[in-house]
Amino acid sequence: QQQVKQSPQSLIVQKGGIPIINCAYENTAFDYFPWYQQFPGKGPALLIAIRPDVSEKKEGRFTISFNKSAKQFSLHIMDSQPGDSATYFCAASSSSGGSNYKLTFGKGTLLTVNP
Amino acid sequence: DSGVTQTPKHLITATGQRVTLRCSPRSGDLSVYWYQQSLDQGLQFLIQYYNGEERAKGNILERFSAQQFPDLHSELNLSSLELGDSALYFCASSQGGNTIYFGEGSWLTVV
């Protein structure tokens, strides 16, 4: 059972464009939703995260939009740059497991930003 | 640099062999997670330790085991290796909450 569904699988945009990556979750116990950025040969790096008590969070050029009723959240990258070309993963975790905050990941989106 | 250190970075071994992957969490982090990343399965949670105790198990095979030592470093032991075990293995750590930081990974190739 895939608990976090991510789309699209891949995305190509021109420099300055606004790529949008979407995720949907099933488990209503999830209460923390981070996005990770991964470059080839590197580990996933925490980019931005949101909790369900807010509908939007911005950090620099990255924005998370969150729709609790639809159980969906998305990542927007404003003024995208070729250096943003990477694989992006959405994830979710629950605080209800004591000290266990394991992340459930989406399958990832390969973003290419053309110059 | 996340502060999570993994060794070795690359490892090539034969089927049937056993390997140990090592992880040093960020300073002060009590929780260590192990993940496996493959092209077809994505990032899969294997196991979590908190302050030396196992706290959660995911899709970890019986041939795999892990432990966290008193100094909080962790090791993932993979035995009777098969070709399908070839993957990137990530260690991640946190202070105990949701914010989890990943290491650079150990790339295992089984031939």
XYZ file of C-alpha atoms in Angstrom:
226
model
C 0.000 0.000 0.000
C 1.535 3.243 -1.136
C 0.636 5.718 1.563
C 2.075 8.789 -0.151
C 1.458 9.235 -3.864
C 3.607 11.731 -5.729
C 3.200 13.183 -9.198
C 4.477 13.805 -11.750
C 7.318 11.314 -12.053
C 9.327 13.807 -14.053
C 9.021 17.458 -14.940
C 10.864 19.744 -17.334
C 10.575 23.522 -17.081
C 12.393 26.513 -18.455
C 14.465 28.766 -16.228
C 12.174 31.150 -14.397
C 9.222 28.769 -14.583
C 7.234 27.545 -11.570
C 7.326 23.763 -11.301
C 4.620 22.265 -9.105
C 4.923 18.810 -7.559
C 1.916 17.209 -5.945
C 1.486 14.631 -3.214
C -1.504 12.900 -1.698
C -1.607 10.871 1.477
C -3.998 8.347 2.945
C -3.088 8.051 6.602
C -4.951 10.691 8.610
C -2.484 10.204 11.474
C 0.214 11.948 9.428
C 0.911 15.364 10.911
C 4.257 16.407 9.469
C 4.960 16.821 5.772
C 8.534 17.563 4.647
C 10.029 17.878 1.201
C 13.500 16.606 0.455
C 15.809 17.502 -2.424
C 18.285 14.947 -3.685
C 21.136 15.494 -6.132
C 22.778 12.530 -7.861
C 25.147 10.713 -5.550
C 23.984 12.665 -2.501
C 21.620 12.034 0.357
C 18.163 13.604 0.585
C 18.396 17.107 2.035
C 15.531 18.600 4.014
C 14.128 21.519 2.040
C 10.967 22.696 3.764
C 8.251 21.167 5.930
C 4.703 21.933 6.992
C 2.256 20.849 9.678
C -1.480 20.582 9.025
C -2.391 23.600 11.150
C -1.297 25.948 8.338
C -2.280 25.984 4.673
C 0.889 27.475 3.250
C 4.533 27.896 4.160
C 7.223 29.809 2.270
C 10.972 29.570 2.590
C 12.835 31.550 -0.014
C 11.720 30.389 -3.457
C 10.058 27.251 -2.093
C 6.407 27.143 -1.031
C 4.347 24.291 0.353
C 0.580 24.436 -0.073
C -1.430 22.122 2.150
C -5.058 21.015 1.823
C -6.028 18.997 4.873
C -9.552 18.112 3.728
C -8.281 16.763 0.408
C -5.242 15.151 2.065
C -2.979 16.760 -0.491
C 0.082 18.970 -0.415
C 2.289 20.437 -3.079
C 5.663 22.070 -3.600
C 6.028 25.186 -5.748
C 9.441 26.453 -6.801
C 9.346 30.109 -7.782
C 11.758 31.496 -10.399
C 13.295 28.051 -10.917
C 16.990 27.846 -11.785
C 19.094 25.167 -13.500
C 20.686 24.524 -10.093
C 17.270 23.364 -8.850
C 17.498 20.358 -11.170
C 17.263 17.411 -8.782
C 14.905 14.731 -7.551
C 12.302 15.953 -5.086
C 10.621 13.706 -2.572
C 7.576 14.446 -0.499
C 7.205 12.584 2.759
C 4.922 12.272 5.743
C 5.233 11.170 9.332
C 3.102 10.869 12.428
C 3.786 12.074 15.955
C 1.553 9.389 17.439
C 4.235 6.695 17.519
C 6.129 7.806 20.606
C 9.714 8.451 19.565
C 9.168 6.865 16.157
C 8.855 9.550 13.499
C 9.687 7.396 10.500
C 9.124 9.066 7.179
C 6.979 7.553 4.461
C 8.209 8.836 1.112
C 6.622 9.430 -2.235
C 8.329 7.893 -5.270
C 10.063 11.133 -6.214
C 9.926 13.658 -9.056
C 12.891 14.260 -11.315
C 12.934 17.985 -12.055
C 14.947 19.397 -14.926
C 15.234 23.158 -15.294
C 16.531 24.130 -18.713
C 18.616 27.298 -19.052
C 26.708 18.757 5.045
C 23.976 17.257 7.229
C 26.364 16.142 9.955
C 25.404 12.482 9.519
C 28.445 10.419 8.546
C 28.258 7.097 6.748
C 31.008 4.672 5.847
C 31.918 3.178 3.499
C 30.687 5.357 0.635
C 30.991 2.574 -1.888
C 31.176 -1.175 -1.445
C 31.349 -4.000 -3.954
C 30.925 -7.525 -2.684
C 29.951 -10.956 -3.919
C 26.693 -12.802 -3.452
C 26.501 -14.715 -0.215
C 28.827 -12.357 1.613
C 28.170 -10.179 4.652
C 28.826 -6.459 4.998
C 28.513 -3.874 7.733
C 27.525 -0.282 7.098
C 28.367 2.300 9.714
C 26.631 5.513 10.689
C 27.547 8.336 13.034
C 24.531 10.533 13.747
C 24.626 14.294 14.172
C 25.998 15.422 17.488
C 23.277 15.149 20.098
C 20.861 13.143 17.964
C 19.468 10.126 19.794
C 17.438 8.628 16.970
C 18.897 6.777 14.000
C 16.945 5.570 10.982
C 18.074 3.297 8.160
C 16.582 3.557 4.684
C 17.171 1.643 1.473
C 16.915 3.423 -1.868
C 16.525 1.517 -5.092
C 15.255 2.593 -8.500
C 12.121 0.482 -8.375
C 11.209 0.769 -4.679
C 12.223 4.331 -3.910
C 13.142 5.211 -0.324
C 12.073 2.410 1.976
C 12.255 2.601 5.761
C 14.166 -0.312 7.268
C 14.576 0.225 10.999
C 14.850 2.867 13.710
C 16.784 3.030 16.950
C 16.353 5.531 19.741
C 19.049 5.851 22.380
C 20.177 2.286 21.857
C 16.763 0.653 21.662
C 14.950 -0.568 18.588
C 11.797 1.518 18.157
C 10.341 0.625 14.773
C 10.809 -1.878 12.005
C 9.867 -1.429 8.397
C 10.580 -3.506 5.340
C 13.753 -5.035 6.707
C 14.673 -8.529 5.600
C 15.536 -11.183 8.172
C 19.027 -11.332 6.634
C 19.523 -7.735 7.730
C 20.053 -6.531 11.269
C 21.079 -3.338 12.965
C 22.135 -2.008 16.317
C 22.872 1.289 18.005
C 25.796 1.461 20.372
C 26.161 3.427 23.646
C 28.040 6.186 21.794
C 24.931 6.396 19.534
C 26.621 5.281 16.338
C 24.763 2.593 14.466
C 25.622 -0.322 12.226
C 23.524 -2.072 9.622
C 24.559 -5.654 8.963
C 23.586 -7.256 5.674
C 24.224 -10.980 5.299
C 23.784 -13.704 2.672
C 23.767 -10.928 0.132
C 21.819 -11.279 -3.085
C 22.019 -9.312 -6.322
C 18.758 -7.616 -5.419
C 20.299 -6.119 -2.297
C 22.314 -3.742 -4.465
C 21.088 -0.295 -3.472
C 21.919 2.928 -1.709
C 21.601 2.612 2.050
C 20.981 5.793 3.956
C 21.301 6.525 7.607
C 19.374 9.444 9.027
C 19.241 10.972 12.464
C 17.126 13.280 14.563
C 17.039 14.591 18.105
C 13.892 12.555 18.584
C 11.351 14.615 16.699
C 10.146 14.927 13.145
C 13.127 16.788 11.681
C 15.283 14.093 10.175
C 18.631 14.578 8.457
C 20.151 12.117 6.023
C 23.722 11.096 5.430
C 25.335 10.785 2.015
C 24.635 7.080 1.816
C 26.550 3.869 1.293
C 26.358 2.522 -2.220
C 26.319 -1.297 -2.128
C 26.871 -3.315 -5.272
C 26.477 -7.079 -5.048
C 28.061 -8.995 -7.938
